[in-house]
Coordinates of N, CA and C in Angstrom, one line a residue:
M1 N 86.1 -59.0 16.4 CA 84.7 -59.2 15.9 C 84.7 -58.6 14.5
T2 N 84.1 -59.4 13.6 CA 84.1 -58.9 12.2 C 82.9 -58.0 11.9
D3 N 82.9 -57.4 10.7 CA 81.9 -56.5 10.3 C 80.6 -57.3 10.1
D4 N 80.6 -58.5 9.6 CA 79.4 -59.3 9.4 C 78.7 -59.5 10.7
T5 N 79.5 -59.8 11.7 CA 79.0 -60.1 13.0 C 78.3 -58.8 13.5
T6 N 78.9 -57.7 13.3 CA 78.3 -56.4 13.8 C 76.9 -56.1 13.1
K7 N 76.9 -56.4 11.8 CA 75.7 -56.1 11.0 C 74.6 -57.1 11.3
N8 N 74.9 -58.3 11.6 CA 73.9 -59.3 11.8 C 73.6 -59.7 13.3
G9 N 74.3 -59.1 14.2 CA 74.2 -59.5 15.5 C 73.0 -58.8 16.3
P10 N 73.0 -58.9 17.6 CA 72.0 -58.3 18.4 C 71.9 -56.8 18.2
D11 N 73.0 -56.1 18.1 CA 73.0 -54.7 17.9 C 72.2 -54.3 16.6
A12 N 72.4 -55.1 15.6 CA 71.7 -54.7 14.3 C 70.2 -54.9 14.5
T13 N 69.8 -56.0 15.2 CA 68.4 -56.2 15.5 C 67.8 -55.1 16.3
A14 N 68.5 -54.6 17.3 CA 68.0 -53.5 18.1 C 67.9 -52.3 17.3
A15 N 68.8 -52.0 16.5 CA 68.8 -50.8 15.6 C 67.6 -50.8 14.7
D16 N 67.3 -52.0 14.1 CA 66.2 -52.0 13.2 C 64.9 -51.8 14.0
A17 N 64.8 -52.4 15.2 CA 63.6 -52.2 16.0 C 63.4 -50.8 16.3
A18 N 64.5 -50.1 16.7 CA 64.4 -48.7 17.1 C 63.9 -47.9 15.9
A19 N 64.5 -48.2 14.7 CA 64.1 -47.4 13.5 C 62.6 -47.7 13.2
D20 N 62.2 -48.9 13.3 CA 60.8 -49.2 13.0 C 59.9 -48.5 14.0
A21 N 60.3 -48.4 15.3 CA 59.5 -47.8 16.3 C 59.4 -46.3 16.0
A22 N 60.5 -45.7 15.6 CA 60.5 -44.2 15.3 C 59.6 -43.9 14.1
A23 N 59.7 -44.8 13.1 CA 58.8 -44.6 11.9 C 57.4 -44.7 12.3
Y24 N 57.1 -45.7 13.2 CA 55.7 -45.9 13.6 C 55.2 -44.6 14.4
V25 N 56.0 -44.1 15.3 CA 55.6 -43.0 16.1 C 55.4 -41.8 15.2
E26 N 56.3 -41.6 14.2 CA 56.2 -40.4 13.3 C 54.9 -40.5 12.5
N27 N 54.6 -41.8 12.0 CA 53.4 -42.0 11.2 C 52.1 -41.7 12.0
E28 N 52.1 -42.2 13.3 CA 51.0 -41.9 14.2 C 50.8 -40.5 14.4
T29 N 51.9 -39.8 14.7 CA 51.9 -38.3 15.0 C 51.3 -37.6 13.8
A30 N 51.8 -38.0 12.6 CA 51.3 -37.3 11.4 C 49.8 -37.5 11.2
Q31 N 49.3 -38.7 11.5 CA 47.9 -39.0 11.4 C 47.1 -38.2 12.4
Q32 N 47.6 -38.1 13.6 CA 46.9 -37.4 14.7 C 46.8 -35.9 14.4
E33 N 47.8 -35.3 13.8 CA 47.8 -33.8 13.6 C 46.8 -33.5 12.5
P34 N 45.9 -32.5 12.7 CA 44.9 -32.2 11.7 C 45.6 -31.5 10.5
A35 N 45.0 -31.7 9.4 CA 45.5 -31.1 8.2 C 45.3 -29.6 8.2
Q36 N 46.2 -28.8 7.8 CA 46.0 -27.3 7.8 C 45.1 -26.9 6.7
P37 N 44.1 -26.0 7.0 CA 43.2 -25.6 5.9 C 43.9 -24.8 4.8
D38 N 43.3 -24.9 3.7 CA 43.8 -24.2 2.5 C 43.5 -22.7 2.7
P39 N 44.5 -21.8 2.7 CA 44.2 -20.4 2.8 C 43.3 -19.8 1.7
I40 N 43.3 -20.4 0.5 CA 42.5 -19.9 -0.5 C 41.0 -20.2 -0.3
E41 N 40.8 -21.5 0.3 CA 39.4 -21.8 0.6 C 38.9 -21.0 1.7
L42 N 39.7 -20.7 2.7 CA 39.3 -19.8 3.8 C 38.9 -18.4 3.2
L43 N 39.7 -17.9 2.3 CA 39.3 -16.6 1.7 C 38.0 -16.6 1.0
K44 N 37.8 -17.7 0.2 CA 36.6 -17.9 -0.5 C 35.3 -17.9 0.4
A45 N 35.5 -18.7 1.5 CA 34.4 -18.8 2.4 C 34.1 -17.4 3.1
E46 N 35.1 -16.7 3.5 CA 35.0 -15.4 4.1 C 34.3 -14.4 3.1
N47 N 34.8 -14.5 1.8 CA 34.2 -13.6 0.8 C 32.7 -13.9 0.6
G48 N 32.3 -15.2 0.6 CA 30.9 -15.5 0.4 C 30.1 -15.0 1.6
E49 N 30.6 -15.2 2.8 CA 29.9 -14.7 4.0 C 29.7 -13.2 3.9
L50 N 30.8 -12.4 3.6 CA 30.7 -11.0 3.5 C 29.7 -10.6 2.4
R51 N 29.6 -11.3 1.3 CA 28.7 -11.0 0.2 C 27.3 -11.2 0.7
D52 N 27.0 -12.3 1.4 CA 25.7 -12.5 1.9 C 25.2 -11.4 2.9
R53 N 26.1 -11.0 3.7 CA 25.8 -9.9 4.7 C 25.6 -8.6 4.0
Y54 N 26.3 -8.4 2.9 CA 26.1 -7.2 2.1 C 24.8 -7.2 1.4
L55 N 24.4 -8.3 0.9 CA 23.1 -8.4 0.2 C 21.9 -8.2 1.1
R56 N 22.0 -8.8 2.3 CA 21.0 -8.6 3.3 C 20.9 -7.2 3.8
L57 N 22.0 -6.5 4.0 CA 22.0 -5.1 4.4 C 21.4 -4.3 3.3
A58 N 21.8 -4.6 2.0 CA 21.2 -3.8 0.9 C 19.7 -3.9 0.8
A59 N 19.2 -5.2 1.0 CA 17.8 -5.4 1.0 C 17.1 -4.6 2.1
E60 N 17.7 -4.6 3.3 CA 17.1 -3.9 4.4 C 17.1 -2.4 4.2
M61 N 18.1 -1.9 3.6 CA 18.2 -0.4 3.3 C 17.1 -0.1 2.2
D62 N 16.9 -1.0 1.2 CA 16.0 -0.7 0.2 C 14.5 -0.7 0.8
N63 N 14.3 -1.6 1.7 CA 13.0 -1.7 2.3 C 12.7 -0.4 3.2
L64 N 13.8 0.0 3.9 CA 13.7 1.2 4.7 C 13.4 2.4 3.8
R65 N 14.1 2.5 2.7 CA 13.9 3.6 1.8 C 12.5 3.7 1.3
R66 N 12.0 2.5 0.8 CA 10.6 2.5 0.3 C 9.6 2.9 1.4
R67 N 9.8 2.3 2.6 CA 8.9 2.6 3.7 C 8.9 4.1 4.1
T68 N 10.1 4.7 4.0 CA 10.2 6.1 4.3 C 9.5 7.0 3.3
E69 N 9.7 6.6 2.0 CA 9.1 7.3 0.9 C 7.6 7.2 1.0
R70 N 7.0 6.0 1.4 CA 5.6 5.9 1.6 C 5.1 6.7 2.7
E71 N 5.8 6.7 3.8 CA 5.4 7.5 5.0 C 5.4 9.0 4.7
V72 N 6.4 9.5 4.0 CA 6.5 10.9 3.6 C 5.3 11.2 2.7
K73 N 5.1 10.3 1.7 CA 4.0 10.6 0.8 C 2.6 10.7 1.5
D74 N 2.4 9.7 2.4 CA 1.2 9.7 3.2 C 1.1 11.0 4.0
A75 N 2.2 11.4 4.6 CA 2.1 12.6 5.4 C 1.8 13.8 4.6
K76 N 2.3 13.9 3.4 CA 2.0 15.0 2.5 C 0.5 15.0 2.1
S77 N 0.0 13.8 1.8 CA -1.3 13.6 1.3 C -2.4 13.8 2.3
Y78 N -2.1 13.3 3.5 CA -3.2 13.3 4.5 C -3.0 14.2 5.7
S79 N -1.9 15.0 5.7 CA -1.7 15.9 6.8 C -2.8 17.0 6.9
V80 N -3.4 17.3 5.8 CA -4.5 18.4 5.8 C -5.9 17.8 5.9
A81 N -6.0 16.5 6.3 CA -7.3 15.8 6.3 C -8.2 16.5 7.4
G82 N -7.6 16.8 8.6 CA -8.5 17.4 9.6 C -8.9 18.8 9.2
F83 N -8.0 19.6 8.6 CA -8.4 20.9 8.2 C -9.4 20.9 7.0
A84 N -9.2 20.0 6.1 CA -10.1 19.8 5.0 C -11.5 19.4 5.4
R85 N -11.6 18.6 6.4 CA -12.9 18.1 6.9 C -13.6 19.3 7.6
D86 N -12.8 20.2 8.3 CA -13.5 21.4 8.8 C -13.9 22.3 7.8
M87 N -13.2 22.5 6.7 CA -13.5 23.4 5.6 C -14.8 22.8 4.9
L88 N -15.0 21.5 4.8 CA -16.2 21.0 4.2 C -17.4 21.4 5.0
A89 N -17.3 21.5 6.3 CA -18.5 22.0 7.1 C -18.8 23.4 6.7
V90 N -17.8 24.3 6.4 CA -18.1 25.6 6.0 C -18.7 25.6 4.6
S91 N -18.2 24.8 3.7 CA -18.8 24.7 2.4 C -20.2 24.2 2.4
D92 N -20.5 23.3 3.3 CA -21.9 22.8 3.5 C -22.8 24.0 3.9
N93 N -22.3 24.8 4.8 CA -23.2 26.0 5.2 C -23.4 26.9 4.1
L94 N -22.4 27.1 3.2 CA -22.6 28.0 2.1 C -23.7 27.4 1.1
R95 N -23.6 26.1 0.9 CA -24.6 25.5 0.0 C -26.0 25.5 0.6
R96 N -26.1 25.3 2.0 CA -27.4 25.4 2.6 C -28.0 26.8 2.5
A97 N -27.1 27.8 2.6 CA -27.6 29.2 2.4 C -28.1 29.4 1.0
L98 N -27.4 28.9 0.0 CA -27.9 29.1 -1.4 C -29.1 28.3 -1.6
D99 N -29.2 27.1 -1.1 CA -30.4 26.3 -1.3 C -31.6 26.9 -0.6
A100 N -31.4 27.7 0.5 CA -32.5 28.2 1.2 C -33.2 29.4 0.5
I101 N -32.6 29.9 -0.6 CA -33.2 31.0 -1.3 C -34.2 30.5 -2.3
P102 N -35.5 30.8 -2.2 CA -36.5 30.3 -3.1 C -36.2 30.8 -4.5
P103 N -36.5 29.9 -5.5 CA -36.3 30.3 -6.9 C -36.9 31.6 -7.3
E104 N -38.2 31.9 -6.8 CA -38.8 33.1 -7.1 C -38.1 34.3 -6.5
T105 N -37.5 34.2 -5.3 CA -36.8 35.3 -4.7 C -35.5 35.5 -5.5
R106 N -34.8 34.5 -6.0 CA -33.6 34.6 -6.8 C -34.0 35.3 -8.1
A107 N -35.1 34.9 -8.7 CA -35.4 35.5 -10.0 C -35.8 37.0 -9.9
A108 N -36.4 37.4 -8.7 CA -36.9 38.7 -8.6 C -35.9 39.6 -7.8
A109 N -34.7 39.0 -7.5 CA -33.7 39.7 -6.6 C -33.2 41.0 -7.3
D110 N -33.0 42.0 -6.5 CA -32.4 43.2 -7.0 C -30.9 43.1 -7.2
A111 N -30.3 44.1 -7.6 CA -28.8 44.1 -7.9 C -28.0 43.7 -6.7
G112 N -28.4 44.3 -5.5 CA -27.6 44.0 -4.3 C -27.7 42.5 -3.9
L113 N -29.0 42.0 -3.9 CA -29.1 40.6 -3.5 C -28.5 39.6 -4.6
S114 N -28.6 40.0 -5.8 CA -28.0 39.1 -6.9 C -26.4 39.1 -6.7
T115 N -25.9 40.2 -6.4 CA -24.4 40.3 -6.1 C -24.0 39.4 -4.9
L116 N -24.9 39.5 -3.9 CA -24.6 38.7 -2.7 C -24.6 37.2 -3.0
I117 N -25.7 36.8 -3.8 CA -25.8 35.4 -4.1 C -24.6 34.9 -5.0
E118 N -24.2 35.7 -5.9 CA -23.1 35.4 -6.8 C -21.8 35.3 -5.9
G119 N -21.7 36.2 -5.0 CA -20.5 36.2 -4.1 C -20.4 34.9 -3.3
V120 N -21.5 34.5 -2.8 CA -21.6 33.2 -2.0 C -21.2 32.0 -2.9
E121 N -21.8 32.0 -4.1 CA -21.5 30.9 -5.0 C -20.0 30.9 -5.4
M122 N -19.4 32.1 -5.6 CA -18.0 32.1 -6.0 C -17.1 31.7 -4.8
T123 N -17.6 32.0 -3.6 CA -16.8 31.6 -2.4 C -16.8 30.1 -2.3
E124 N -18.0 29.5 -2.5 CA -18.1 28.0 -2.5 C -17.3 27.4 -3.5
R125 N -17.3 27.9 -4.8 CA -16.5 27.3 -5.8 C -15.0 27.4 -5.5
A126 N -14.6 28.6 -5.0 CA -13.2 28.8 -4.7 C -12.7 27.9 -3.6
M127 N -13.6 27.6 -2.6 CA -13.2 26.7 -1.5 C -13.0 25.3 -2.0
L128 N -14.0 24.8 -2.8 CA -13.9 23.5 -3.4 C -12.7 23.3 -4.3
S129 N -12.4 24.4 -5.1 CA -11.2 24.3 -6.0 C -9.9 24.3 -5.2
A130 N -9.9 25.0 -4.1 CA -8.7 25.0 -3.2 C -8.5 23.6 -2.6
L131 N -9.6 23.0 -2.1 CA -9.5 21.7 -1.6 C -9.1 20.6 -2.6
E132 N -9.5 20.8 -3.8 CA -9.2 19.9 -4.9 C -7.7 19.9 -5.2
R133 N -7.1 21.1 -5.1 CA -5.7 21.3 -5.4 C -4.9 20.5 -4.3
H134 N -5.4 20.3 -3.2 CA -4.8 19.6 -2.1 C -5.2 18.1 -2.0
G135 N -5.8 17.6 -3.1 CA -6.1 16.2 -3.2 C -7.5 15.8 -2.7
V136 N -8.3 16.8 -2.4 CA -9.7 16.5 -1.9 C -10.6 16.6 -3.1
R137 N -11.3 15.5 -3.4 CA -12.2 15.4 -4.5 C -13.6 15.0 -4.1
K138 N -14.6 15.6 -4.8 CA -16.0 15.3 -4.5 C -16.4 14.1 -5.2
L139 N -17.2 13.3 -4.5 CA -17.8 12.1 -5.0 C -19.0 12.4 -5.8
E140 N -19.2 11.7 -6.9 CA -20.4 11.8 -7.7 C -21.1 10.5 -7.8
P141 N -21.9 10.1 -6.8 CA -22.4 8.7 -6.7 C -23.8 8.5 -7.4
V142 N -24.4 9.5 -7.8 CA -25.8 9.3 -8.4 C -25.7 8.4 -9.7
G143 N -26.5 7.4 -9.7 CA -26.5 6.4 -10.8 C -25.5 5.3 -10.6
Q144 N -24.7 5.3 -9.5 CA -23.8 4.3 -9.2 C -24.4 3.3 -8.2
K145 N -23.8 2.1 -8.2 CA -24.2 1.1 -7.2 C -23.8 1.5 -5.8
F146 N -24.6 1.3 -4.9 CA -24.3 1.7 -3.5 C -23.0 0.9 -3.0
D147 N -22.0 1.7 -2.5 CA -20.8 1.1 -2.0 C -20.6 1.6 -0.6
P148 N -20.7 0.7 0.4 CA -20.6 1.1 1.8 C -19.2 1.7 2.1
N149 N -18.2 1.5 1.3 CA -16.9 2.1 1.5 C -16.9 3.6 1.2
F150 N -17.8 4.1 0.4 CA -17.9 5.5 0.0 C -19.2 6.1 0.3
H151 N -20.2 5.4 0.5 CA -21.6 5.9 0.7 C -22.2 5.5 2.0
Q152 N -23.0 6.4 2.5 CA -23.8 6.1 3.7 C -25.3 6.2 3.4
A153 N -26.0 5.1 3.4 CA -27.4 5.1 3.1 C -28.2 5.7 4.2
M154 N -29.1 6.7 3.8 CA -29.9 7.4 4.7 C -31.4 6.9 4.6
F155 N -31.8 6.5 3.4 CA -33.2 6.1 3.2 C -33.3 5.4 1.9
E156 N -34.4 4.7 1.7 CA -34.6 4.0 0.4 C -35.8 4.7 -0.3
V157 N -35.6 4.7 -1.7 CA -36.6 5.3 -2.5 C -37.2 4.2 -3.5
P158 N -38.5 3.9 -3.4 CA -39.1 3.0 -4.3 C -39.0 3.5 -5.7
N159 N -38.3 2.7 -6.6 CA -38.0 3.1 -7.9 C -37.8 1.9 -8.8
P160 N -38.8 1.3 -9.4 CA -38.6 0.1 -10.2 C -37.8 0.3 -11.5
D161 N -37.6 1.6 -11.9 CA -36.9 1.9 -13.2 C -35.4 1.7 -13.1
V162 N -34.8 1.6 -12.0 CA -33.4 1.4 -11.9 C -33.1 0.2 -11.0
P163 N -31.9 -0.4 -11.2 CA -31.5 -1.6 -10.4 C -31.6 -1.3 -8.9
N164 N -31.9 -2.3 -8.1 CA -31.9 -2.2 -6.7 C -30.5 -1.8 -6.1
N165 N -30.6 -0.9 -5.1 CA -29.3 -0.4 -4.4 C -28.6 0.5 -5.3
T166 N -29.2 1.2 -6.2 CA -28.6 2.2 -7.0 C -28.8 3.6 -6.3
V167 N -27.7 4.4 -6.2 CA -27.8 5.7 -5.6 C -28.7 6.6 -6.5
V168 N -29.8 7.1 -6.0 CA -30.6 8.0 -6.7 C -30.7 9.4 -6.2
Q169 N -30.2 9.6 -5.0 CA -30.2 11.0 -4.4 C -29.1 11.1 -3.4
V170 N -28.5 12.4 -3.4 CA -27.5 12.7 -2.5 C -28.0 13.7 -1.5
V171 N -27.9 13.4 -0.2 CA -28.3 14.3 0.8 C -27.2 15.2 1.2
Q172 N -26.0 14.7 1.3 CA -24.8 15.4 1.6 C -23.6 14.9 0.8
A173 N -22.9 15.7 0.2 CA -21.8 15.3 -0.7 C -20.7 14.6 0.1
G174 N -20.1 13.6 -0.6 CA -19.0 12.9 0.0 C -17.7 13.3 -0.7
F175 N -16.6 13.1 0.0 CA -15.3 13.6 -0.5 C -14.2 12.5 -0.2
T176 N -13.2 12.4 -1.0 CA -12.1 11.6 -0.8 C -10.8 12.5 -0.7
I177 N -9.8 12.0 0.0 CA -8.5 12.7 0.0 C -7.5 11.6 -0.4
G178 N -6.8 11.8 -1.5 CA -5.9 10.7 -1.9 C -6.7 9.5 -2.3
E179 N -6.4 8.4 -1.6 CA -7.1 7.1 -1.8 C -8.0 6.8 -0.7
R180 N -8.2 7.7 0.2 CA -9.0 7.5 1.4 C -10.3 8.3 1.4
V181 N -11.3 7.8 2.1 CA -12.5 8.6 2.2 C -12.4 9.6 3.3
L182 N -12.6 10.9 2.9 CA -12.6 11.9 3.9 C -13.9 12.1 4.6
R183 N -15.0 11.9 3.8 CA -16.3 11.9 4.3 C -17.2 11.2 3.3
P184 N -17.9 10.1 3.8 CA -18.8 9.4 2.9 C -20.0 10.2 2.5
A185 N -20.5 9.9 1.3 CA -21.7 10.6 0.8 C -22.9 10.0 1.4
M186 N -23.8 10.9 1.9 CA -25.1 10.5 2.5 C -26.1 10.4 1.4
V187 N -26.6 9.2 1.1 CA -27.4 9.0 -0.1 C -28.7 8.3 0.2
G188 N -29.6 8.4 -0.8 CA -30.8 7.6 -0.8 C -30.6 6.6 -2.0
V189 N -31.0 5.3 -1.7 CA -30.8 4.3 -2.7 C -32.2 3.7 -3.1
A190 N -32.2 3.2 -4.3 CA -33.4 2.7 -4.9 C -33.8 1.3 -4.3
K191 N -35.1 1.1 -4.2 CA -35.6 -0.1 -3.6 C -36.6 -0.7 -4.6
G192 N -36.6 -2.0 -4.8 CA -37.6 -2.6 -5.6 C -37.3 -2.8 -7.1
G193 N -36.2 -2.2 -7.6 CA -35.9 -2.3 -9.0 C -35.3 -3.7 -9.3
P194 N -35.1 -4.0 -10.5 CA -34.5 -5.3 -10.9 C -33.0 -5.3 -10.5
K195 N -32.5 -6.5 -10.2 CA -31.1 -6.6 -9.9 C -30.3 -6.3 -11.2
P196 N -29.0 -5.9 -11.0 CA -28.2 -5.5 -12.2 C -28.1 -6.7 -13.2
A197 N -28.0 -7.9 -12.7 CA -27.8 -9.1 -13.6 C -29.2 -9.3 -14.4
E198 N -30.3 -9.2 -13.6 CA -31.6 -9.3 -14.3 C -31.8 -8.3 -15.3
A199 N -31.4 -7.0 -15.0 CA -31.6 -5.9 -16.0 C -30.8 -6.2 -17.2
E200 N -29.6 -6.7 -17.1 CA -28.8 -7.0 -18.3 C -29.4 -8.1 -19.1
T201 N -29.9 -9.2 -18.4 CA -30.5 -10.3 -19.1 C -31.7 -9.9 -19.9
N202 N -32.6 -9.0 -19.2 CA -33.8 -8.5 -19.9 C -33.4 -7.7 -21.1
S203 N -32.4 -6.9 -21.0 CA -32.0 -6.0 -22.1 C -31.5 -6.9 -23.3
V204 N -30.9 -8.0 -23.0 CA -30.4 -8.9 -24.1 C -31.6 -9.6 -24.8
F205 N -32.6 -10.0 -24.0 CA -33.8 -10.6 -24.5 C -34.6 -9.6 -25.4
D206 N -34.6 -8.3 -24.9 CA -35.3 -7.3 -25.6 C -34.7 -7.1 -27.0
E207 N -33.3 -7.1 -27.0 CA -32.6 -6.9 -28.3 C -32.9 -8.0 -29.3
K208 N -33.0 -9.3 -28.7 CA -33.2 -10.4 -29.6 C -34.6 -10.4 -30.1
D209 N -35.6 -10.0 -29.3 CA -37.0 -9.9 -29.8 C -37.1 -8.8 -30.8
A210 N -36.3 -7.7 -30.6 CA -36.4 -6.6 -31.6 C -35.9 -7.1 -32.9

């Protein structure tokens, strides 16, 4: 048998078919196997995830720090609120004692009584000063518009000379501690006067007429 017969005979056809089949199987296997991910891309994704987690953690820690600072500040500012409120009752009694002394008695008081009155006044001032150092401040509402957040209306006073709902009298002083009301001021408010807008309009007309 010659070489040409070997190359072109049945054996050659079978060999070619086998080679084609092997190439087909190899190609199919390559297509079925998933491509391996790029290590660099994996590292980038992991780095981005870690960065996001770090930023969220940093934001949570910052919020916690701010909340803790606010709570500590509130604790320092308002921890004496109960004690301060009790001390205001003592201050009120001192003021009532001073107001109970008739002017003629005060004017004609001897040295002993004058010294006693001055001592009570100094005690009242010292107590209010000590409270102020701890953030307790006295309200001065006379002449201001009635504010239910800071004032408690006890009665109305007919007074057409001031705008309606203007505080014209203080029955009991009010106090704040920090930004909170420690005790509202008990006040009397004007009734029957012009409204603030009307009063301003009238004043403008008066200036034009003048």
